[in-house]
Every structure is written in structure tokens, then in C-alpha cells.
C-alpha angles and dihedrals in degrees: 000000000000099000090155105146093205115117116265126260105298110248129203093231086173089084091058093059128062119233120235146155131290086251104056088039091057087050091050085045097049084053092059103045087063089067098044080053086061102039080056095060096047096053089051091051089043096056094043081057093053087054091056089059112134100250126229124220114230106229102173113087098225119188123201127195108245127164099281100037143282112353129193116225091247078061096072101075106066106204109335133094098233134045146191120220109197097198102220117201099230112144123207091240097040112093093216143018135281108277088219089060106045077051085063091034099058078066100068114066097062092056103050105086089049098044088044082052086064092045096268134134128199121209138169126221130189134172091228118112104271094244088063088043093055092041095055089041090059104047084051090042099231122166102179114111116268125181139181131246093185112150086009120106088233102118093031090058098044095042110254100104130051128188124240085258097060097041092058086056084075102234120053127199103266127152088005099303138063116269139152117267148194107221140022087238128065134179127242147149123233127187124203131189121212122210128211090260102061091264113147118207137195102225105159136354128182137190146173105016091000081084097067081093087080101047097077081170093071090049087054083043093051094061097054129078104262095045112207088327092223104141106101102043126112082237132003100259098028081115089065123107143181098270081244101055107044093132097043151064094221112133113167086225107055090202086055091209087193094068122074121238099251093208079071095079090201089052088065090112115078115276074241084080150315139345083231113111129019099253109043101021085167119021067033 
């Protein structure tokens, strides 16, 4: 598998456009803009939607591994009534983390203080041991929290992580239904809601393309001519890179478990999700 971080062959995409006046560009671009209107007003329904879901209490008293010690999951979100869980594949045996999801995760830093300004925290959680975890925060220089659920049923319970036994079944339950997949480990976001009395609740939880949210990048790349440019990878994000390593094929696991084989025609998403979409096709 082709996994070269270079750019791709330069195109001269002016030959696939036609060339017109100011004044017939205005009128295309005014088309479209009705349909970006609209687009618009269906997200927003769509969100308003999401916030009506029926809500889940959480009963299992799960304990993660943070910085200074075991941490309940009520304890997560210092102080505020509603977090955010960014689900990391880092697997226990991997020595760094998924490329997809540091992807997502370069993302972070810069939002905190305005989530934290509308009551949210962000936090990261991996089932990789916590002193991997801090060793690969700090090359990337991350500063959002990050714990660990090693040796909890966390990511088992919530589907982004399947044992040796159901991987050899063959389909896994991923994005609410069973499907094959590359890697024992997915991405996914997961937002709980905590209650004046202590009280912790499931009240959305998103996976595969439902992660796009995070990638603020693709939504930069989405505006410009040449889109995300994923076409003619073995698989949509093969292009992505630890920050760190653009310029480079150096991966810290040579097997690079977090990738898909791409002779396995339904691995062709990243092992950072599911074969489902054309753009993140695994953290996605």
C-alpha cells in the first residue's frame, strides 16, 4: 500500500471550469447559495433534533487513570454540567497514537476555553496505559486532558473497542450495526450530560463520518478547488500524518494497526473507522 505523504501530481483544474464575467459568476454563485441556505436550515433542524434525543443514565461506575490519579467519569467534567469524550484509538499495544484521531485531536486545544465558556468540557480518552498516553501528548504538545480507560469496560461498552474474539467473527458492532472492520480499535465522539445530583447521562454519541465535526481542516479543505483530494488514495486519509512527520513515512509501529490492508477491499476506510462515506471513511 501506497502510504507516501508527498502532494499529489499538480492539475491544471482550470481546464475543467469555464471562464466567465463577474456578472454571470455572481448569478452561479447566488444558485448556489440558495442551497447552502438551505443546507443551513436543515443542519440546524437537524441539531435541535439531536437535542430532543431520549437520554441514558449512566449506572456503571467506570474509573479512568488521569494525571493525578483514578478519576470517575463524573469527574471529567470539572466543574461543568456537559462533556464532551473524544474516543482516541490508542491501543494499549500500539506505541502512538492513530494518525485519524490526532488529526481530530490538533483540533482541540484552540476550543477549550470557548467551549468551557458554554459549560463543556473536552476530554480524550484511550485504552492505552496513561504513561504512553503522556509520552505521545507531549511530543504532539497537547494540553487537552487525556485519560485512560486500560483494564475498564469503557470502550468495550460504548463500541470502539472489540475483543480478539469478536474480530475473528469476522463483523463487529460499529455505528449501530455489524459490520467488518480493519482495526480493534474505532473513533467516536460521545456527549454526557451531568445533573445537580451527581447523576451522569448518555445523551449522544457519534462515530465513522459523525466525526467530521472535529476535523475543522476538511471544512477549510472543502471550500478550495481540489476538495480533500482523496480520490486516488488507497484509502481517504492515507495522506495524513502525525503533525510531526509530514515529510516523512515514520510511524512508531511499523505495522501501523491503525491503517487498513488495502488488498481487504472492505478495509479501504481508515482503521480510524468505517468503510462507510467517501471522505472519512474511517474517522469517518
Amino acid at each position: 500500500m501506497s502510504t507516501n505523504a508527498t502532494l499529489p501530481e499538480p492539475q491544471d483544474l482550470r481546464l475543467q471550469h469555464d471562464i466567465v464575467s463577474q456578472e454571470k459568476w455572481i448569478a452561479a454563485r447566488k444558485e448556489l447559495l440558495k442551497k447552502e441556505k438551505e443546507a443551513s436550515r436543515l443542519l440546524d433542524q437537524l441539531s435541535a433534533e439531536r437535542r430532543k434525543l431520549p437520554w441514558v443514565r449512566i449506572a456503571k461506575d467506570y474509573l479512568f487513570d488521569g494525571p493525578g490519579g483514578k478519576v470517575k467519569l463524573a469527574d471529567l467534567f470539572g466543574g461543568r454540567s456537559q462533556l464532551v469524550l473524544q474516543h482516541f484509538m490508542f491501543s494499549p499495544d500500539w506505541q502512538e497514537g492513530c494518525p485519524s484521531c490526532s488529526f481530530m485531536a490538533d483540533h482541540t486545544d484552540g476550543m477549550l476555553p470557548h467551549l468551557a465558556a458554554r459549560d463543556v468540557a473536552l476530554v480524550a480518552v484511550s485504552r492505552a496505559p496513561l504513561a504512553k498516553i503522556e509520552v505521545f501528548k507531549k511530543r504532539m504538545g497537547w494540553r487537552f486532558e487525556w485519560v485512560s480507560s486500560y483494564g475498564s469496560d469503557f470502550n468495550y461498552d460504548f463500541h470502539v473497542s472489540f475483543t480478539k474474539d469478536e474480530m475473528a467473527e469476522g463483523k463487529v458492532n460499529y455505528n449501530y450495526k455489524m459490520e467488518e472492520f480493519p482495526s480493534e480499535e474505532a473513533p467516536g465522539i460521545s456527549i454526557f450530560y451531568k445533573d445537580a445530583a451527581g447523576d451522569v447521562f448518555l445523551t449522544y454519541s457519534t462515530y465513522a463520518r459523525g466525526v467530521d465535526v472535529m476535523m475543522g481542516t476538511y471544512r477549510i479543505l472543502d471550500l478550495v478547488p481540489k476538495g480533500r483530494d482523496e480520490d486516488d488514495l488507497d484509502f481517504s486519509m492515507g495522506w495524513l500524518r502525525h503533525h510531526d512527520r509530514y515529510g516523512s513515512d515514520e510511524f512508531a509501529d511499523p505495522d501501523r494497526p491503525y491503517w487498513p490492508d488495502a488488498e481487504i477491499p472492505s478495509s479501504k476506510g481508515c482503521g480510524c473507522g468505517s468503510a462507510e462515506g467517501a471522505s472519512v471513511r474511517g474517522a469517518g
